[in-house]
Coordinates of C-alpha atoms in Angstrom, one line a residue:
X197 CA 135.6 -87.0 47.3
X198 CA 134.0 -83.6 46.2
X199 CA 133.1 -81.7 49.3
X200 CA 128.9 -81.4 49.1
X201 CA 127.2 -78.6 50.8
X202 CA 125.5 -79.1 53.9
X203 CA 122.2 -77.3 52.1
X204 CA 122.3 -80.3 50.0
X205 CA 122.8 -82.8 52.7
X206 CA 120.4 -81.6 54.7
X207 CA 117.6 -81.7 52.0
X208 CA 119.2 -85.3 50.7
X209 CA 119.3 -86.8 54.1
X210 CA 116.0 -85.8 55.6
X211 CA 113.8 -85.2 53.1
X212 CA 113.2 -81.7 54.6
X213 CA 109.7 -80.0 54.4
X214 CA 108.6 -76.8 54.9
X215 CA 107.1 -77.2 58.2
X216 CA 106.4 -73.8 59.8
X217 CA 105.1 -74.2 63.5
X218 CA 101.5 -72.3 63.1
X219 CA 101.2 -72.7 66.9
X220 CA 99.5 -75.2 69.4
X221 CA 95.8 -77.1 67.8
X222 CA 93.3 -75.1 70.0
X223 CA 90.8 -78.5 69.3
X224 CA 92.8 -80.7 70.9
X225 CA 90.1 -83.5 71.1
X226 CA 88.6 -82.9 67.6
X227 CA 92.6 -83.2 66.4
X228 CA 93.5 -86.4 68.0
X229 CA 90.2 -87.7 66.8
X230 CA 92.1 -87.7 63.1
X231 CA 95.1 -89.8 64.8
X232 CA 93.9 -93.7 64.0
X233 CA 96.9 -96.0 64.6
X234 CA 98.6 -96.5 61.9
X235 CA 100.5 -99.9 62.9
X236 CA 97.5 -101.2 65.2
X237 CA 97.2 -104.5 63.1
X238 CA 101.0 -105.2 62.9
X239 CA 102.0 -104.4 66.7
X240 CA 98.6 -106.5 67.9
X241 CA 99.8 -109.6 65.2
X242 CA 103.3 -110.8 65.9
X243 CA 104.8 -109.5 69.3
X244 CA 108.4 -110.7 69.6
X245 CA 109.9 -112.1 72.8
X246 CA 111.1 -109.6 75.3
X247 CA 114.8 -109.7 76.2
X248 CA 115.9 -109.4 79.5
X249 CA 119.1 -108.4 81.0
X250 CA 120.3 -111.1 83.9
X251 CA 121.2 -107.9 85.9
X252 CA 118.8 -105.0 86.1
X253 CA 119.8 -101.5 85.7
X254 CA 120.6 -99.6 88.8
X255 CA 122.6 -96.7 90.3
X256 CA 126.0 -97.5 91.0
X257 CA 128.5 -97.5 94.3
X258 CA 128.9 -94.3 94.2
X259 CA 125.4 -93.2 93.7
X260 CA 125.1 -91.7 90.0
X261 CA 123.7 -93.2 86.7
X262 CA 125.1 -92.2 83.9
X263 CA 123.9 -92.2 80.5
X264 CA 125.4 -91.7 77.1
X265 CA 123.0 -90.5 73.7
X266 CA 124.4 -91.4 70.6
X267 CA 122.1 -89.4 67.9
X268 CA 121.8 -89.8 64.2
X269 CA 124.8 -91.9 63.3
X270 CA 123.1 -92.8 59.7
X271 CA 125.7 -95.9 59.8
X272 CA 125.7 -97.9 56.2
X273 CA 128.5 -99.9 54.7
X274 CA 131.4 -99.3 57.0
X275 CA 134.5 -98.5 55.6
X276 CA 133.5 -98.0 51.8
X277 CA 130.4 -95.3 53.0
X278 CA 131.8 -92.0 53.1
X279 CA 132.2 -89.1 55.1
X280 CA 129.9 -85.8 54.8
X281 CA 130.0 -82.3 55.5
X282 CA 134.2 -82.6 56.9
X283 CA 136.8 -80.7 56.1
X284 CA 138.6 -81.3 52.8
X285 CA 141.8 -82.7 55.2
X286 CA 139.3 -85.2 56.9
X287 CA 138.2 -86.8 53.8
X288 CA 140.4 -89.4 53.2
X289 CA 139.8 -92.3 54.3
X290 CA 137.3 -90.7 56.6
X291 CA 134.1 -93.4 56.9
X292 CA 131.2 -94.9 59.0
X293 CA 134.4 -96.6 60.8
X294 CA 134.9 -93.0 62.3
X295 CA 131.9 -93.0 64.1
X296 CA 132.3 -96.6 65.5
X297 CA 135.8 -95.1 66.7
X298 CA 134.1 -92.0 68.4
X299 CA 131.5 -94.5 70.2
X300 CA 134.1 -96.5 71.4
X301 CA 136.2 -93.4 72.4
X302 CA 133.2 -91.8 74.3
X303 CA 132.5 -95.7 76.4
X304 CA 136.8 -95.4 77.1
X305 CA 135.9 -91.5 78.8
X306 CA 132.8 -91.7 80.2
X307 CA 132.4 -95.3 81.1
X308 CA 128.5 -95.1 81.3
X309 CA 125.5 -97.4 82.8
X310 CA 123.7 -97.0 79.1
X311 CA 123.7 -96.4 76.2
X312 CA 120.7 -94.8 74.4
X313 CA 120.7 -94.3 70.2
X314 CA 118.1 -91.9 69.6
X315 CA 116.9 -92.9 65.9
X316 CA 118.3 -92.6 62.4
X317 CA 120.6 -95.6 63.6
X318 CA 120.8 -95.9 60.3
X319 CA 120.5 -94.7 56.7
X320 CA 118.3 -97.6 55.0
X321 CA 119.0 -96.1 51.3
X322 CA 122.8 -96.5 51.3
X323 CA 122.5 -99.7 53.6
X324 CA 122.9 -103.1 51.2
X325 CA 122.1 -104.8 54.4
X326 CA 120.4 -103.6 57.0
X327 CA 120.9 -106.0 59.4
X328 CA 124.7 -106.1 58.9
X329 CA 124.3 -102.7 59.1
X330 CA 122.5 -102.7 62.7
X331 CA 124.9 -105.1 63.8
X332 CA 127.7 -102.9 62.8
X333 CA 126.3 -99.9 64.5
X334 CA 125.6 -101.1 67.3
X335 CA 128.8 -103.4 67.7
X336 CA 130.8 -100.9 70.1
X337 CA 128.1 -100.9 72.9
X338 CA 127.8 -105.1 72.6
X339 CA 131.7 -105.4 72.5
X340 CA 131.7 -103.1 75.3
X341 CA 129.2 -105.4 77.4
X342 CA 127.2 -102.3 78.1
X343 CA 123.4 -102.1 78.4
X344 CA 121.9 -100.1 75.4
X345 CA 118.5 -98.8 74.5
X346 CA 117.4 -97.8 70.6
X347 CA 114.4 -96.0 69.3
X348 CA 113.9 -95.5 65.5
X349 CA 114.5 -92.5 63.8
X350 CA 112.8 -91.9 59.8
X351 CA 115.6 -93.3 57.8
X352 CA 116.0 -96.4 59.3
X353 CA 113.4 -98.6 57.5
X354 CA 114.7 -97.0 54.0
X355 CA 116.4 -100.4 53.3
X356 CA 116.2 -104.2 53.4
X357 CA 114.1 -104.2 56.2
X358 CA 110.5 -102.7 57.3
X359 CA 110.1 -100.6 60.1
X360 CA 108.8 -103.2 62.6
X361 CA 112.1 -105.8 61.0
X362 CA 114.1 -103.3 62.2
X363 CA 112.8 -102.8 65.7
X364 CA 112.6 -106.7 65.8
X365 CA 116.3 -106.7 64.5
X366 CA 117.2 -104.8 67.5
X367 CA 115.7 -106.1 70.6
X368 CA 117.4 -109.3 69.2
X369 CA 120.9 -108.1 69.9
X370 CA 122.9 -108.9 73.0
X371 CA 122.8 -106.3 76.1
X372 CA 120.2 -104.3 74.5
X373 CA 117.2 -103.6 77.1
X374 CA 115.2 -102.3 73.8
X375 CA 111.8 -103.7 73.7
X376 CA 109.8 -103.9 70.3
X377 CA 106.4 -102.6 72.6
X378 CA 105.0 -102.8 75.8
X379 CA 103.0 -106.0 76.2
X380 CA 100.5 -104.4 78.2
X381 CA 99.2 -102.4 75.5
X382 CA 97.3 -104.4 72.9
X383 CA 96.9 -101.6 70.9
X384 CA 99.7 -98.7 70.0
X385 CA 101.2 -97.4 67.5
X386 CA 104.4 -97.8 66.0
X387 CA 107.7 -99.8 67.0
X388 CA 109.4 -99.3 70.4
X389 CA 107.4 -98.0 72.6
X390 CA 108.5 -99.2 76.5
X391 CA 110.3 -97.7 79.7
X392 CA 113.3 -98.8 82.1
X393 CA 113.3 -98.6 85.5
X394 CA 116.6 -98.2 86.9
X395 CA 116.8 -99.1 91.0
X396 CA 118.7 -97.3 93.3
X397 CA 121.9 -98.6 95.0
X398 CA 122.3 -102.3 95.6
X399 CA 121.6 -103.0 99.4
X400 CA 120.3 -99.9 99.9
X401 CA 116.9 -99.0 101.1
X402 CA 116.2 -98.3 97.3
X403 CA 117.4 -101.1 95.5
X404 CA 114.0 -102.7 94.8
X405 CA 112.2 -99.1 94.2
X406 CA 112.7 -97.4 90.7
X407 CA 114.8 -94.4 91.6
X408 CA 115.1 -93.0 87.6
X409 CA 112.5 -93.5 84.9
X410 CA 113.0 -93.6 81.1
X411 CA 110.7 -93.5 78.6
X412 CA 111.0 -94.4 75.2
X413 CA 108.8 -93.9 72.1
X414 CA 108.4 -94.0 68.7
X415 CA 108.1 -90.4 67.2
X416 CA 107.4 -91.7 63.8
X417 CA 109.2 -91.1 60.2
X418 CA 106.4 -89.1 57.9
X419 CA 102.8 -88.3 58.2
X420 CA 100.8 -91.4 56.7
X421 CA 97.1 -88.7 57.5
X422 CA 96.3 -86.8 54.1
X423 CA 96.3 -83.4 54.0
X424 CA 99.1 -83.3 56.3
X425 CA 102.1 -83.1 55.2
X426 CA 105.8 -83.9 56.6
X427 CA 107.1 -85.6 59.4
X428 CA 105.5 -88.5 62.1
X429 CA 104.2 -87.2 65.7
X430 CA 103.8 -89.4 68.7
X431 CA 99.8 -90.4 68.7
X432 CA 97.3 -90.7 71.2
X433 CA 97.8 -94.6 71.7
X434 CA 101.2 -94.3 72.6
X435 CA 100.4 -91.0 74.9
X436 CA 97.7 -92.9 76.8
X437 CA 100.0 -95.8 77.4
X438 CA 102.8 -93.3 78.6
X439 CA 100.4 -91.8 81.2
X440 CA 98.8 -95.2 82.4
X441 CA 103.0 -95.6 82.6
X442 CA 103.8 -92.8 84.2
X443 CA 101.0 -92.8 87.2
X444 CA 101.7 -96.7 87.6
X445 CA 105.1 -95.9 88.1
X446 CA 104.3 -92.6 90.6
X447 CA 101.9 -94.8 92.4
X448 CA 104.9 -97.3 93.5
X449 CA 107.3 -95.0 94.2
X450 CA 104.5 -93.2 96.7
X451 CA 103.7 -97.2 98.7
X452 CA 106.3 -98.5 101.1
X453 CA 108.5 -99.4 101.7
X454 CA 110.8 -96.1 101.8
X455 CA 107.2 -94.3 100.3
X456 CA 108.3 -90.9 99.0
X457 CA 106.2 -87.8 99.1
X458 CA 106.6 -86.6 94.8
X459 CA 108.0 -88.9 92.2
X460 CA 110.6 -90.3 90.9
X461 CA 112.4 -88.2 87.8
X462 CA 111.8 -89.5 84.8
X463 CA 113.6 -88.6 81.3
X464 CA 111.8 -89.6 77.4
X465 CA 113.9 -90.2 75.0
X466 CA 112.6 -90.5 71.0
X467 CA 113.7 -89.1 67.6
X468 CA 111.7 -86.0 65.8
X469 CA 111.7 -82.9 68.0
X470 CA 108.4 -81.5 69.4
X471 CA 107.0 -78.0 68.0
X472 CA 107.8 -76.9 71.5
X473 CA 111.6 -76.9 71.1
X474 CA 111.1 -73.6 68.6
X475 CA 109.9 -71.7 72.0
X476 CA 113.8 -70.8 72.5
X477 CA 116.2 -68.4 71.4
X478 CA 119.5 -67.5 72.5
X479 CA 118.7 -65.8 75.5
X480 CA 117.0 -69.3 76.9
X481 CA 118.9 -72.1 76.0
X482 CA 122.4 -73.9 76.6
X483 CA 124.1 -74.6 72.8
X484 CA 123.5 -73.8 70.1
X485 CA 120.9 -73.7 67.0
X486 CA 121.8 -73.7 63.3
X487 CA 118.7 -74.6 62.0
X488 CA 115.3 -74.6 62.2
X489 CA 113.4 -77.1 64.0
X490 CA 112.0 -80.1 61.8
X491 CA 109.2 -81.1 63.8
X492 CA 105.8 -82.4 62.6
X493 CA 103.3 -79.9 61.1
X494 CA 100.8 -80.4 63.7
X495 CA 100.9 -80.7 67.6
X496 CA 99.9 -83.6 68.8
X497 CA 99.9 -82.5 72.5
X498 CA 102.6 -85.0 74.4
X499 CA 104.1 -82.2 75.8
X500 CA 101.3 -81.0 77.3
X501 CA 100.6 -84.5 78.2
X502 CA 104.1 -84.9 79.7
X503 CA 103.6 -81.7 82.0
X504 CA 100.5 -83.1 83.2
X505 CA 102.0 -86.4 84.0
X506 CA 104.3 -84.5 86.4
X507 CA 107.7 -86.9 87.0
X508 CA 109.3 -85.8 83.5
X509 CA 112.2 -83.7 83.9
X510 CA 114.2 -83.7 80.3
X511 CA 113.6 -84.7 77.0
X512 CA 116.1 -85.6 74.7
X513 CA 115.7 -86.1 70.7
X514 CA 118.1 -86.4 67.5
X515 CA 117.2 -85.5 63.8
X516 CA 118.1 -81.9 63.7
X517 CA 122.2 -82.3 63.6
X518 CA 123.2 -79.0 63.7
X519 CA 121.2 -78.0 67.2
X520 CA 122.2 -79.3 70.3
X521 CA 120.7 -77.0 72.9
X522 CA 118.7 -77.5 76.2
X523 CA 115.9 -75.0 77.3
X524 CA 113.7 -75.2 80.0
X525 CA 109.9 -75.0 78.9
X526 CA 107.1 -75.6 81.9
X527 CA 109.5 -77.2 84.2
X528 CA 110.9 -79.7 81.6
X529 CA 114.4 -79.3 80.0
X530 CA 113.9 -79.8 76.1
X531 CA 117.8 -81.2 74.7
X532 CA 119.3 -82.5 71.5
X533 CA 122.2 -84.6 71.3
X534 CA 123.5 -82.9 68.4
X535 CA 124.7 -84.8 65.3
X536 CA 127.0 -87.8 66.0
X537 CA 127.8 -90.1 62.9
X538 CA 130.1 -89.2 59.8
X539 CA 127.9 -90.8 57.5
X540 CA 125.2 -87.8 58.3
X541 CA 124.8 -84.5 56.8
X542 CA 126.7 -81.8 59.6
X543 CA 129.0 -78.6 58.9
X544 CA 132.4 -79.1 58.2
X545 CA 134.6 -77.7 61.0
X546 CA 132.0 -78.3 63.7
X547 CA 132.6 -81.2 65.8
X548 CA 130.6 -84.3 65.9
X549 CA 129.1 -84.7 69.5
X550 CA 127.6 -86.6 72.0
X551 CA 125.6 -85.7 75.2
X552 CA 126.0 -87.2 78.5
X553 CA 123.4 -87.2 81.3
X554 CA 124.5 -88.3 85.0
X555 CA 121.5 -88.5 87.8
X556 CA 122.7 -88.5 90.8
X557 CA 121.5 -89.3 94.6
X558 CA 121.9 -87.9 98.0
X559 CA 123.2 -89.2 101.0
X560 CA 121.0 -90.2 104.1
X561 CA 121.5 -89.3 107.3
X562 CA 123.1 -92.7 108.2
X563 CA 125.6 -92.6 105.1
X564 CA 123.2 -94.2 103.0
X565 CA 122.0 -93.6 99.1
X566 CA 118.2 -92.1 99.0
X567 CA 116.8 -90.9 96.3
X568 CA 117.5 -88.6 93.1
X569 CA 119.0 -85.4 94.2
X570 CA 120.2 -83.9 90.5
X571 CA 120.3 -84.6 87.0
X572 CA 123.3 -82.8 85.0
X573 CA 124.6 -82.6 81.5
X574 CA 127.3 -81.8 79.3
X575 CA 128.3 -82.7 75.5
X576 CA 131.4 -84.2 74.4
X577 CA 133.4 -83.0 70.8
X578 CA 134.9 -85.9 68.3
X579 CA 138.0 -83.6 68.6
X580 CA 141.8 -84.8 70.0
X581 CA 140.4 -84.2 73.5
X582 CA 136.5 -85.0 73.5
X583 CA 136.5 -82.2 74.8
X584 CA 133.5 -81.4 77.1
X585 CA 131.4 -78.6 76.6
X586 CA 127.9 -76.8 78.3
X587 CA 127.9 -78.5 81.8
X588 CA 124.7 -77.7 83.4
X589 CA 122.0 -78.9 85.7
X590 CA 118.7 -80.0 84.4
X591 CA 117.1 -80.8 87.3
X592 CA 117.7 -80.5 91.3
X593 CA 115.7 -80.6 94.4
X594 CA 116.6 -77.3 95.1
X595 CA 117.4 -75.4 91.3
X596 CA 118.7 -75.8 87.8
X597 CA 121.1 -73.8 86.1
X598 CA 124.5 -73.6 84.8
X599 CA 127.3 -76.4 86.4
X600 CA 130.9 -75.4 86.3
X601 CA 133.0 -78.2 84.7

């Protein structure tokens, strides 16, 4: 096929806005006074069953967890959807079938606990079906028997199904500890909004406490509020449940048994970058970035409200392919995944990718596993070799910085 430009791509496949950051709302209560839940009536109406896994997540023998992000594979027909952005030798018979094979590669090498697909699944506009198209994209992690977690991105209602049929879709799927929201909260906006506790070593002093925390949101796909203009943002019903979330989940860790003095880490996954992660240039940040950051037009304030909650130590997000950086802001490591499916706009010649995160925990003084001692990173390339690239710690007891591989 004729090679298209990734200029075009990228303005065919996310709609691009301009969407200069203008810097942080000063009226932060006036602002989120604007925010009325947008979803509140379908999220209150039908609530689908919660699936649970038989098992429940939790570190393993050897005392890591370790987690594989799959961002942006924009999966649609299979083998007849084409490639984008590759090099003029990769075309051929180069299709959606090339990012199932690179999933499926990565679960081979890494062997992970989870999997987590941070949004934009799927492209909805060149999906016939997107059911069959869900199925299809998520068929390496069921085949694989592995536990996976999906947020939505803003392409993957663009076809046969809405927004909330999509997140419905999902939590229907075997192995999947996706939930469509927490039932808790009786009133929140958008689609997948929950958290997973995952338990330290089975028969050890922390096998019933939750050792890791992951939270997972709904970032949105565009602004529904007039007068503003562009992308979704994470609103203030989904930021109070995260904080009623986040102290519940500090106050347990803190009772006995094995009480602990400061909380369990605890990483948040969703889709659309924050205005925070233009704070960095080269000088601060693990990666790269080759283009700008496509974050909502206004600051809502959840990082602010993430730094207050005090357990998160990463965030990880999707939707800008051609970044996939990490830089530390306020004590919380900010990380894309950078792009990962062949079916989404990229630069031909630069790898497709994948991040890995491994938390780890420390020995007692009886030989035991205790709690989180260190959270590390590193990407892997769709190349001959997935080869692995920018190891670094993200978080440690003692310091973060670079991790020799």
């Amino acid at each position: 096929m004729a090679q298209v430009s990734s200029v075009v791509n990228i303005k065919r496949r996310k709609l691009c806005f301009s969407l200069p950051f203008h810097g942080f709302v000063v009226a932060t209560a006036v602002l989120l006074l604007c925010f009325v839940p947008n979803n509140v009536s379908a999220a209150v109406r039908r609530q689908p069953p919660q699936l649970q896994l038989s098992q429940k997540l939790r570190f393993d023998r050897n005392g890591e967890f370790k987690i594989l992000q799959v961002a942006d594979m924009h999966y649609a027909d299979g083998k007849t959807t084409p490639c984008l952005d590759v090099l003029p030798s990769q075309v051929h018979g180069c299709s959606d079938l090339n990012t199932s094979s690179f999933i499926q590669r990565m679960i081979e090498a890494e062997k992970p606990n989870l999997i987590i697909f941070t949004g934009d699944n799927i492209f909805g506009f060149d999906a016939r079906d997107s059911a069959k198209s869900l199925n299809a994209a998520f068929a390496p992690a069921i085949a694989a028997r592995i536990p996976w977690a999906a947020v939505l991105g803003n392409h993957d209602q663009e076809g046969t199904l809405s927004r909330e049929g999509v997140m419905k879709h999902i939590v229907g799927l075997k192995h999947t500890v996706s939930q469509f929201n927490p039932s808790e909260a009786h009133i929140i906006d958008g689609f997948g909004n929950y958290n997973v506790e995952v338990g330290g070593v089975e028969g050890s002093g922390f096998a019933n406490k939750s050792v890791l925390n992951l939270y997972f949101l709904d970032s949105g796909d565009y602004s529904t509020v007039p007068n503003i203009p562009g992308y979704g943002w994470i609103k203030p019903s989904q930021q109070l449940w995260f904080q009623r979330t986040s102290a519940k989940l500090q106050r347990a860790y803190m009772r006995p048994p094995k009480a602990q003095k400061s909380s369990a880490p605890g990483l948040v996954y969703f889709h659309i970058p924050l205005p925070e992660f233009a704070s960095f240039d080269s000088s601060n940040y693990t990666g790269v970035r080759q283009e700008g950051i496509s974050s909502a037009s206004i600051n809502s304030g959840f990082f602010t409200t993430m730094v207050e909650a005090g357990d998160v130590k990463a965030v990880f997000t999707g939707h800008d392919h051609l970044n996939d950086f990490c830089g530390q802001l306020t004590g919380i490591q900010m990380c894309y995944a950078g792009g990962f499916g062949y079916h989404a706009y990229g630069k031909a010649g630069w790898s497709r990718r994948a991040r890995v995160v491994v938390a780890s925990l420390e020995k007692t003084e009886i030989g035991g596993w205790g709690a989180v001692k260190s959270i590390k990173t590193w990407k892997r390339l769709d190349d001959r070799h997935l080869t692995a690239i920018d190891g670094q710690v993200l978080w440690s007891k003692n310091s973060a910085g670079k991790l020799r591989k």
